């Protein structure tokens, strides 16, 4: 792409993306008097819940954690379920739109395709919209709020284009395609992350037969979904401010935290009682309220795995399925690949119409016209194949936009051999640009809105500071960035997450650099580091 044509529309800030981070910035920056607009490629608000609308898609954080803390929003909204599904999450975004009066400053179906730094004028020249109908704007600052999962990851087996049946990726799901559409069909699902687990639960109830291709079993935890009445929520609304404050002070941004004392202080009997207690709470308690040592010491982790295995194996009837889904020998350390919350996953896998294809033992060769060919020569035929194979997380979304910083250097080039940043918010050579809930933030190690609010409050204060001091541009000091990136890698290397096989470390996408993509020190340390920079005149940034 050549130079972006001049534009008559000049903004203080362009926000890219209409999920939680985008909504927060639009509302807050506008309130503070900045001239701000929001563009989103999707037809409406909702971020991840626009494209991830597969059957059963719902959030794994319980109410009211998965929401913004603006009183205008939570005082006038009640959820119908403890863990809301995507349709209700979209309605929640509609509600935010209404009470925060957002839409008038938004343009939808407006995919940002290019953003080039204009050194002479200290601003970004931006192109958005479909080919042939592009819009150009200039913005002093650009804030990318695309989330960590805006680029899907397709499996690399050849022949995908040859398949003649119905094939969809969970991350690009057609709006309105419900589980009932699979009634009477022979269906395959590839993948068993959160998306695969949720799809399996719903589609397994309707399909004539369902084959779930699983490479690594998910170490799922029981969700304990429940209907929520408005009365119950209203009765607790006075406590919401404390809950929202609390989520800024715990490792993962929930309202509960790890046990930071030495796990060895407990006898095996005491440990068992402790595990029983946090297991009984359901949800992520067994993951995030456990000993912190679970994530630093393998022998401690093994006790958590063994407990999980015992509980889960008891729910699986068929010995072969049991041995694969909840093996005595662990497939990996517990919790270092994201566990999913399940409602009836194991019950659906128990059904006779559902079989498991263990992909490591029975490797896939290719897609064919009618289905999936296995390496042993067998062809399995399906009416529909669902790819629940995840995302090129954290950095993938940035590859879909032609972002060029100082001296025209593309971001893809700068991050070609791994990403670097300061505070998971900005990267050197790309002035006046922030990214939220992406690389090096607490991101996927946290509840989304918790991290979003912490980061967005900081970036809004930063932009006020720039305006008050009449500064034109900011950039990250390259040395600070190098130190921060190493610091984050060191934090990660001390944990068991560092060796995990999945997307937390970039290991799910062939050719991607393996590195700590999330800030691994927990939210309290992250907040401390944000404050240290801010309190010292935004130390680590070069301003002009
Ligand atoms: P994911 O966690 O990356 O899971 C992808 C699955 O596909 C894994 O089971 C993976 O196996 C498998 N896979 C990938 N490539 C494969 C291949 N070539 N052949 C066979 N299997 C393959 O992706 P996801 O389930 O979409 O979830 C991603 C994240 O998005 C979640 O962890 C969560 O943070 C977020 N999410 C959240 C929710 C929620 O809150 N409820 C719902 C959906 C997504 P391996 O493990 O062996 O690599």
XYZ file of C-alpha atoms and ligand atoms in Angstrom:
592
model
C 0.000 0.000 0.000
C 1.275 3.490 -0.850
C 0.880 6.718 1.053
C -2.485 7.213 2.723
C -4.280 10.224 1.200
C -4.804 13.326 3.304
C -8.038 13.560 5.220
C -10.180 16.418 6.389
C -11.270 14.495 9.453
C -8.856 15.007 12.328
C -9.285 13.252 15.657
C -7.488 13.403 18.952
C -7.960 9.679 19.331
C -9.133 6.840 17.117
C -10.205 3.770 19.078
C -10.125 0.539 17.081
C -12.538 -2.094 18.354
C -15.927 -2.030 20.083
C -15.459 -4.500 22.929
C -14.880 -3.608 26.577
C -11.641 -1.683 26.000
C -13.105 0.284 23.098
C -16.271 1.188 24.994
C -14.286 2.265 28.050
C -12.003 4.543 26.024
C -14.742 6.083 23.946
C -16.851 6.928 26.981
C -14.060 8.075 29.248
C -11.997 10.056 26.736
C -15.110 11.814 25.431
C -16.107 12.638 29.020
C -12.672 14.168 29.503
C -13.113 16.355 26.429
C -11.023 14.522 23.833
C -12.253 14.368 20.246
C -12.567 10.593 19.890
C -14.208 8.139 17.484
C -14.491 4.355 17.518
C -14.259 2.138 14.423
C -15.074 -1.551 14.364
C -15.040 -4.078 11.532
C -18.117 -5.779 13.023
C -21.673 -4.553 12.497
C -22.109 -3.604 16.166
C -20.604 -3.497 19.679
C -19.584 -6.663 21.469
C -15.980 -7.356 20.464
C -15.193 -11.050 20.765
C -18.906 -11.881 21.179
C -19.666 -10.680 17.645
C -17.718 -13.409 15.848
C -17.589 -16.058 18.555
C -21.309 -16.797 18.392
C -21.057 -20.581 18.072
C -23.600 -22.718 19.937
C -22.934 -22.535 23.653
C -20.525 -19.574 23.525
C -20.501 -18.049 26.978
C -18.102 -16.407 29.360
C -16.205 -18.268 32.074
C -16.176 -15.328 34.531
C -19.163 -15.039 36.800
C -21.246 -11.921 37.248
C -20.618 -9.150 38.086
C -16.917 -9.621 37.311
C -17.381 -9.692 33.569
C -18.594 -6.140 33.171
C -17.505 -2.529 33.444
C -17.641 -0.758 36.779
C -19.380 2.379 35.496
C -22.313 2.936 37.919
C -24.489 4.104 34.995
C -24.077 0.607 33.584
C -24.245 -1.815 36.496
C -26.958 0.016 38.440
C -29.326 -0.320 35.509
C -28.521 -3.873 34.411
C -29.172 -7.378 35.710
C -28.023 -10.650 34.195
C -30.231 -13.691 33.779
C -27.474 -16.268 34.358
C -24.399 -16.402 36.548
C -22.242 -17.089 33.451
C -23.947 -15.221 30.580
C -24.051 -16.478 27.020
C -23.079 -14.477 23.952
C -26.629 -13.323 23.188
C -27.011 -11.780 26.604
C -23.501 -10.321 26.395
C -24.514 -8.601 23.171
C -27.616 -7.242 24.917
C -25.332 -5.956 27.674
C -23.321 -4.046 25.063
C -26.595 -2.648 23.650
C -27.405 -1.520 27.171
C -24.006 0.174 27.538
C -24.592 1.851 24.198
C -27.912 3.195 25.452
C -26.884 4.431 28.887
C -23.492 5.765 27.803
C -24.781 7.192 24.503
C -21.947 5.621 22.554
C -23.183 4.994 19.036
C -23.122 8.555 17.774
C -19.307 8.441 17.862
C -18.917 4.984 16.340
C -18.680 3.593 12.854
C -19.318 -0.083 12.309
C -18.489 -2.289 9.324
C -15.408 -0.112 9.311
C -12.350 -2.349 9.354
C -9.119 -0.403 9.883
C -6.773 -1.674 7.198
C -3.815 0.692 7.505
C -2.331 3.119 9.990
C 0.847 5.012 9.070
C 2.757 7.365 11.354
C 3.190 10.835 9.882
C 6.358 12.114 11.514
C 6.115 15.649 10.138
C 2.682 16.214 11.646
C 2.952 13.919 14.682
C -0.180 11.982 13.846
C -1.453 8.774 12.311
C -2.934 8.581 8.817
C -5.546 5.867 8.857
C -7.478 3.952 6.218
C -10.638 2.046 7.061
C -13.594 0.462 5.343
C -14.126 -1.973 2.491
C -11.994 -1.901 -0.665
C -13.182 0.772 -3.065
C -15.114 2.576 -0.308
C -12.243 3.467 2.003
C -12.423 6.281 4.519
C -9.349 8.220 5.577
C -8.941 9.939 8.909
C -6.014 11.338 10.814
C -5.642 10.890 14.536
C -3.096 12.208 16.968
C -3.333 8.940 18.871
C -4.497 5.459 17.969
C -5.622 2.965 20.580
C -5.966 -0.619 19.379
C -8.635 -2.411 21.394
C -8.855 -5.575 19.318
C -8.586 -8.049 22.176
C -6.174 -10.952 22.122
C -8.141 -13.231 19.800
C -8.983 -11.349 16.637
C -7.111 -13.668 14.273
C -8.223 -17.274 14.055
C -5.853 -20.211 13.799
C -6.725 -22.760 11.127
C -5.227 -26.248 11.279
C -2.582 -26.723 8.619
C -3.830 -30.118 7.376
C -4.073 -29.841 3.591
C -7.310 -29.984 1.599
C -9.567 -27.707 3.639
C -10.815 -26.087 0.437
C -11.780 -29.503 -0.996
C -14.315 -30.270 1.714
C -17.867 -29.980 0.353
C -19.833 -30.148 3.622
C -20.461 -27.398 6.160
C -17.242 -26.145 7.738
C -16.917 -23.276 10.197
C -14.295 -21.981 12.586
C -15.753 -21.160 16.003
C -14.033 -17.759 15.884
C -15.732 -16.822 12.592
C -19.104 -18.354 13.269
C -22.070 -17.322 11.082
C -24.576 -15.334 13.084
C -27.723 -17.360 13.760
C -26.336 -20.840 13.087
C -27.715 -22.685 16.106
C -27.010 -26.138 17.536
C -30.414 -27.369 16.287
C -29.140 -27.011 12.712
C -26.936 -30.051 13.360
C -29.889 -32.293 14.191
C -29.614 -35.590 12.342
C -26.125 -34.744 11.050
C -22.782 -36.490 11.312
C -20.544 -33.836 12.876
C -16.837 -33.523 13.690
C -15.355 -30.997 16.096
C -11.601 -30.485 16.054
C -10.246 -29.018 19.278
C -11.037 -29.072 22.970
C -10.179 -25.603 24.252
C -12.961 -23.432 25.688
C -14.596 -23.131 22.247
C -14.439 -26.890 21.549
C -15.797 -27.772 24.993
C -18.736 -25.381 24.693
C -19.591 -26.480 21.136
C -19.374 -30.140 22.099
C -21.805 -29.613 24.975
C -24.441 -28.083 22.714
C -23.981 -29.884 19.411
C -23.618 -33.310 21.025
C -27.226 -32.975 22.191
C -28.524 -32.609 18.622
C -26.156 -34.326 16.211
C -26.880 -37.816 14.986
C -23.264 -38.578 15.696
C -20.457 -36.399 16.965
C -16.743 -37.186 16.680
C -14.567 -34.965 18.824
C -10.970 -34.827 17.608
C -8.889 -34.147 20.698
C -5.133 -33.682 20.719
C -4.836 -32.755 24.379
C -7.704 -33.310 26.820
C -8.983 -30.187 28.529
C -8.663 -30.282 32.309
C -12.175 -28.868 32.694
C -13.689 -27.563 35.896
C -17.398 -27.608 36.795
C -19.104 -24.303 36.099
C -22.122 -24.360 38.431
C -24.219 -22.273 36.104
C -27.383 -20.883 37.621
C -30.282 -18.614 36.776
C -30.049 -15.245 38.493
C -33.011 -13.165 39.530
C -32.960 -9.389 39.382
C -33.966 -9.247 43.067
C -30.892 -11.157 44.195
C -28.633 -8.932 42.132
C -30.281 -5.723 43.319
C -29.795 -6.847 46.917
C -26.035 -7.092 46.301
C -25.526 -3.951 44.229
C -24.146 -2.016 47.207
C -21.280 -4.511 47.307
C -20.363 -4.077 43.644
C -17.945 -1.152 44.137
C -15.949 -3.272 46.605
C -15.953 -6.215 44.196
C -14.740 -3.983 41.354
C -12.001 -2.607 43.621
C -11.024 -6.097 44.726
C -10.496 -7.283 41.166
C -7.721 -4.679 40.809
C -5.875 -6.314 43.693
C -5.810 -10.022 42.912
C -3.461 -11.934 40.626
C -6.065 -12.726 37.965
C -8.537 -9.895 38.535
C -11.174 -12.048 40.203
C -12.703 -11.396 43.618
C -10.601 -14.174 45.141
C -6.899 -14.917 45.016
C -4.206 -17.549 45.441
C -3.073 -18.846 48.796
C 0.405 -17.327 48.984
C 1.639 -19.330 51.985
C 3.962 -22.306 51.584
C 1.850 -25.266 50.446
C 4.003 -27.601 52.535
C 2.603 -26.169 55.764
C -0.387 -28.416 55.123
C -0.347 -32.153 55.856
C -1.756 -34.345 53.051
C -5.051 -34.493 54.980
C -5.187 -30.712 55.349
C -4.335 -30.310 51.674
C -7.122 -32.664 50.719
C -9.573 -30.671 52.860
C -8.357 -27.434 51.238
C -8.784 -28.866 47.732
C -12.258 -30.166 48.624
C -13.197 -26.713 49.861
C -12.109 -24.828 46.709
C -13.450 -27.584 44.437
C -16.875 -27.293 46.050
C -16.973 -23.573 45.189
C -16.790 -24.565 41.510
C -15.968 -22.119 38.703
C -12.303 -21.094 38.585
C -11.770 -21.407 42.362
C -9.830 -24.663 41.982
C -7.631 -22.893 39.406
C -7.180 -19.459 40.956
C -7.812 -19.827 44.688
C -5.359 -22.668 45.118
C -1.784 -22.570 46.435
C 0.265 -20.197 44.301
C 2.925 -22.916 44.522
C 0.795 -24.975 42.108
C 2.233 -22.739 39.387
C 5.826 -22.686 40.634
C 6.501 -26.179 41.974
C 5.895 -29.336 40.008
C 5.342 -31.551 43.023
C 2.681 -29.188 44.298
C 1.092 -29.031 40.849
C 1.002 -32.820 40.734
C -1.160 -32.953 43.858
C -3.655 -30.590 42.189
C -3.639 -32.697 39.034
C -4.195 -35.920 40.978
C -7.139 -34.390 42.810
C -8.634 -33.126 39.531
C -8.090 -36.538 37.913
C -9.851 -38.398 40.697
C -12.874 -36.076 40.627
C -13.157 -36.059 36.847
C -12.504 -39.741 36.163
C -15.451 -40.580 38.416
C -17.773 -38.818 35.973
C -16.690 -40.713 32.837
C -18.370 -44.085 32.306
C -16.509 -45.692 29.416
C -13.057 -46.902 30.554
C -11.424 -45.971 27.228
C -12.867 -42.465 27.251
C -11.956 -42.141 30.932
C -8.352 -43.188 30.365
C -8.006 -40.607 27.625
C -9.919 -37.666 29.113
C -8.703 -37.988 32.707
C -5.534 -40.058 32.511
C -3.616 -41.145 35.570
C -0.458 -39.884 33.891
C -0.836 -36.151 33.399
C -0.898 -34.722 29.870
C 0.641 -31.508 31.240
C 0.877 -29.605 34.491
C -2.482 -28.566 35.887
C -3.765 -25.084 35.031
C -0.863 -23.974 32.852
C -3.062 -24.460 29.808
C -6.369 -22.682 30.355
C -8.941 -25.028 31.879
C -12.483 -24.508 30.625
C -15.574 -24.383 32.720
C -17.979 -27.136 31.717
C -21.670 -27.564 32.358
C -22.278 -31.089 31.059
C -19.218 -31.743 28.875
C -18.434 -35.112 30.412
C -22.100 -36.145 30.315
C -22.233 -35.359 26.597
C -18.968 -37.228 26.026
C -20.536 -40.164 27.881
C -23.350 -40.329 25.294
C -23.273 -43.228 22.842
C -23.601 -40.944 19.820
C -20.364 -39.163 20.805
C -16.944 -40.653 20.142
C -13.470 -39.312 20.753
C -10.701 -39.413 18.176
C -7.373 -39.102 20.018
C -5.415 -37.120 17.452
C -1.941 -37.934 18.754
C -2.609 -41.696 18.478
C -4.665 -41.412 15.296
C -3.138 -38.514 13.365
C -5.067 -36.585 10.739
C -3.649 -36.570 7.225
C -5.914 -34.162 5.350
C -9.391 -32.882 4.667
C -11.180 -34.534 1.785
C -14.324 -33.797 -0.189
C -16.374 -35.814 2.286
C -14.546 -35.501 5.550
C -11.231 -36.208 7.202
C -8.597 -38.689 6.048
C -6.540 -40.249 8.785
C -2.845 -41.112 8.435
C -3.762 -44.826 8.550
C -5.718 -44.366 5.308
C -9.205 -44.401 6.843
C -11.585 -41.686 5.633
C -14.149 -40.462 8.162
C -17.146 -38.839 6.492
C -19.030 -35.910 8.006
C -21.881 -33.562 7.087
C -20.216 -30.801 9.078
C -16.743 -30.085 10.458
C -16.256 -27.507 13.189
C -12.801 -26.093 13.659
C -12.368 -25.127 17.311
C -8.637 -24.702 16.812
C -8.198 -21.355 18.515
C -6.410 -18.168 17.623
C -3.107 -16.621 16.709
C -3.400 -14.742 19.954
C -2.061 -11.421 21.232
C -0.026 -10.461 18.148
C -1.989 -12.092 15.301
C -4.593 -9.326 15.089
C -1.891 -6.749 14.408
C -0.744 -8.682 11.325
C -4.124 -8.003 9.733
C -3.484 -4.239 9.660
C -0.734 -2.426 7.769
C 0.721 -0.549 10.747
C 3.858 1.463 10.022
C 5.707 3.453 12.628
C 8.726 5.737 12.493
C 10.609 5.650 9.176
C 7.804 3.534 7.722
C 8.858 0.412 9.631
C 5.992 -2.136 9.633
C 4.936 -3.484 13.034
C 4.991 -6.979 11.543
C 8.698 -6.464 10.855
C 9.439 -5.121 14.302
C 7.583 -8.022 15.910
C 8.775 -10.531 13.304
C 10.905 -12.360 15.838
C 8.621 -11.897 18.814
C 6.909 -8.907 20.329
C 8.345 -6.376 22.706
C 6.610 -3.654 24.627
C 6.676 -1.439 27.673
C 3.960 -2.298 30.189
C 2.065 -4.245 27.546
C 0.692 -0.953 26.271
C 3.096 0.546 23.742
C 6.081 -0.425 21.625
C 9.120 1.659 20.655
C 9.105 3.225 17.203
C 5.304 3.427 17.109
C 4.611 6.814 18.684
C 1.223 7.858 20.014
C -0.035 4.289 19.811
C -1.432 2.161 22.610
C -2.776 -1.379 22.555
C -5.010 -2.801 25.261
C -5.578 -6.330 26.482
C -2.875 -7.597 24.151
C 0.759 -8.711 24.364
C 2.480 -8.377 27.753
C -0.599 -7.204 29.607
C -2.163 -9.487 32.250
C -4.601 -10.264 29.399
C -5.246 -14.008 29.203
C -4.068 -14.584 32.771
C -6.897 -12.376 33.939
C -10.582 -11.589 33.812
C -10.895 -9.335 30.738
C -12.726 -6.283 32.110
C -10.423 -6.194 35.174
C -7.335 -5.727 33.036
C -9.116 -3.462 30.571
C -10.175 -1.019 33.287
C -6.721 -0.927 34.868
C -5.026 -0.290 31.539
C -7.637 2.111 30.173
C -7.725 4.292 33.275
C -3.954 4.610 32.925
C -3.996 5.427 29.195
C -6.768 8.013 29.667
C -4.730 9.707 32.431
C -1.695 9.549 30.149
C -3.524 11.307 27.306
C -4.807 13.982 29.733
C -1.219 14.530 30.871
C -0.053 14.934 27.267
C -2.816 17.428 26.580
C -2.252 19.397 29.775
C 1.454 19.707 29.043
C 0.726 20.501 25.386
C 2.916 17.626 24.253
C 2.628 16.367 20.693
C 4.050 12.909 20.792
C 5.177 10.054 22.998
C 7.251 6.989 22.313
C 8.700 4.181 24.384
C 12.361 4.379 25.307
C 13.894 1.330 23.533
C 16.100 0.426 26.498
C 13.133 0.475 28.869
C 11.243 -1.723 26.455
C 14.087 -4.237 26.312
C 14.252 -4.353 30.091
C 10.492 -4.748 30.479
C 10.310 -7.522 27.886
C 13.134 -9.394 29.622
C 11.569 -8.776 33.034
C 8.322 -10.333 31.806
C 10.150 -13.314 30.326
C 11.966 -13.792 33.641
C 8.688 -13.649 35.565
C 7.283 -16.272 33.238
C 10.388 -18.477 33.314
C 10.024 -18.823 37.074
C 6.597 -20.407 36.610
C 5.324 -23.663 35.164
C 3.358 -21.684 32.557
C 6.614 -21.157 30.695
C 6.747 -24.729 29.419
C 3.059 -24.992 28.541
C 2.290 -26.195 25.044
C -0.553 -23.860 24.106
C -1.220 -20.316 23.060
C -0.164 -18.709 26.368
C 3.407 -19.081 25.115
C 2.726 -18.805 21.374
C 3.274 -22.527 20.867
C -0.042 -23.215 19.110
C 0.852 -21.477 15.835
C 3.540 -23.078 13.667
C 6.534 -20.770 13.274
C 5.474 -18.323 15.982
C 8.137 -17.269 18.473
C 7.755 -18.951 21.852
C 7.657 -16.236 24.463
C 5.656 -15.032 27.426
C 2.727 -13.283 25.761
C 1.039 -12.336 29.041
C 2.376 -10.339 31.967
C 3.157 -13.133 34.412
C 3.569 -11.227 37.673
C -0.142 -10.862 38.384
C -2.287 -7.763 38.478
C -0.953 -6.266 41.756
C 2.619 -6.206 40.436
C 1.394 -4.917 37.090
C -0.506 -2.055 38.764
C 2.582 -1.244 40.842
C 4.703 -0.972 37.698
C 2.092 1.178 35.954
C 1.997 3.503 38.957
C 5.784 3.693 39.223
C 5.984 4.973 35.662
C 3.065 7.384 36.088
C 4.242 8.789 39.419
C 7.621 9.529 37.867
C 6.228 11.616 34.972
C 5.561 8.504 32.851
C 9.088 7.203 33.181
C 10.044 4.936 30.307
C 8.356 7.190 27.748
C 10.017 9.871 25.659
C 7.697 12.835 25.124
C 8.024 15.821 22.824
P -7.572 -23.012 22.221
O -7.678 -22.924 23.682
O -6.308 -22.609 21.581
O -7.958 -24.486 21.817
C -7.684 -24.967 20.541
C -7.892 -26.445 20.534
O -7.667 -26.938 19.225
C -6.930 -27.195 21.445
O -7.599 -28.289 21.986
C -5.840 -27.643 20.467
O -5.147 -28.779 20.892
C -6.666 -27.942 19.261
N -5.932 -27.871 18.018
C -5.317 -26.793 17.488
N -4.772 -27.101 16.299
C -5.063 -28.400 16.084
C -4.767 -29.293 15.053
N -4.056 -28.913 13.980
N -5.204 -30.568 15.164
C -5.921 -30.958 16.235
N -6.230 -30.172 17.244
C -5.806 -28.892 17.173
O -8.724 -22.129 21.502
P -10.196 -21.803 21.997
O -10.870 -22.986 22.507
O -10.843 -21.056 20.893
O -9.973 -20.843 23.220
C -9.014 -19.796 23.183
C -9.225 -18.887 24.347
O -10.263 -17.976 24.040
C -9.705 -19.551 25.631
O -8.728 -20.199 26.330
C -10.285 -18.369 26.344
O -9.310 -17.584 26.921
C -10.967 -17.668 25.205
N -12.338 -18.214 25.137
C -13.078 -18.060 26.263
C -14.311 -18.592 26.312
C -15.024 -18.475 27.615
O -14.722 -17.666 28.451
N -15.934 -19.329 27.865
C -14.852 -19.257 25.227
C -14.081 -19.399 24.070
C -12.809 -18.868 24.050
P -3.800 -28.675 21.768
O -4.237 -28.269 23.138
O -3.197 -30.016 21.726
O -2.941 -27.626 21.111
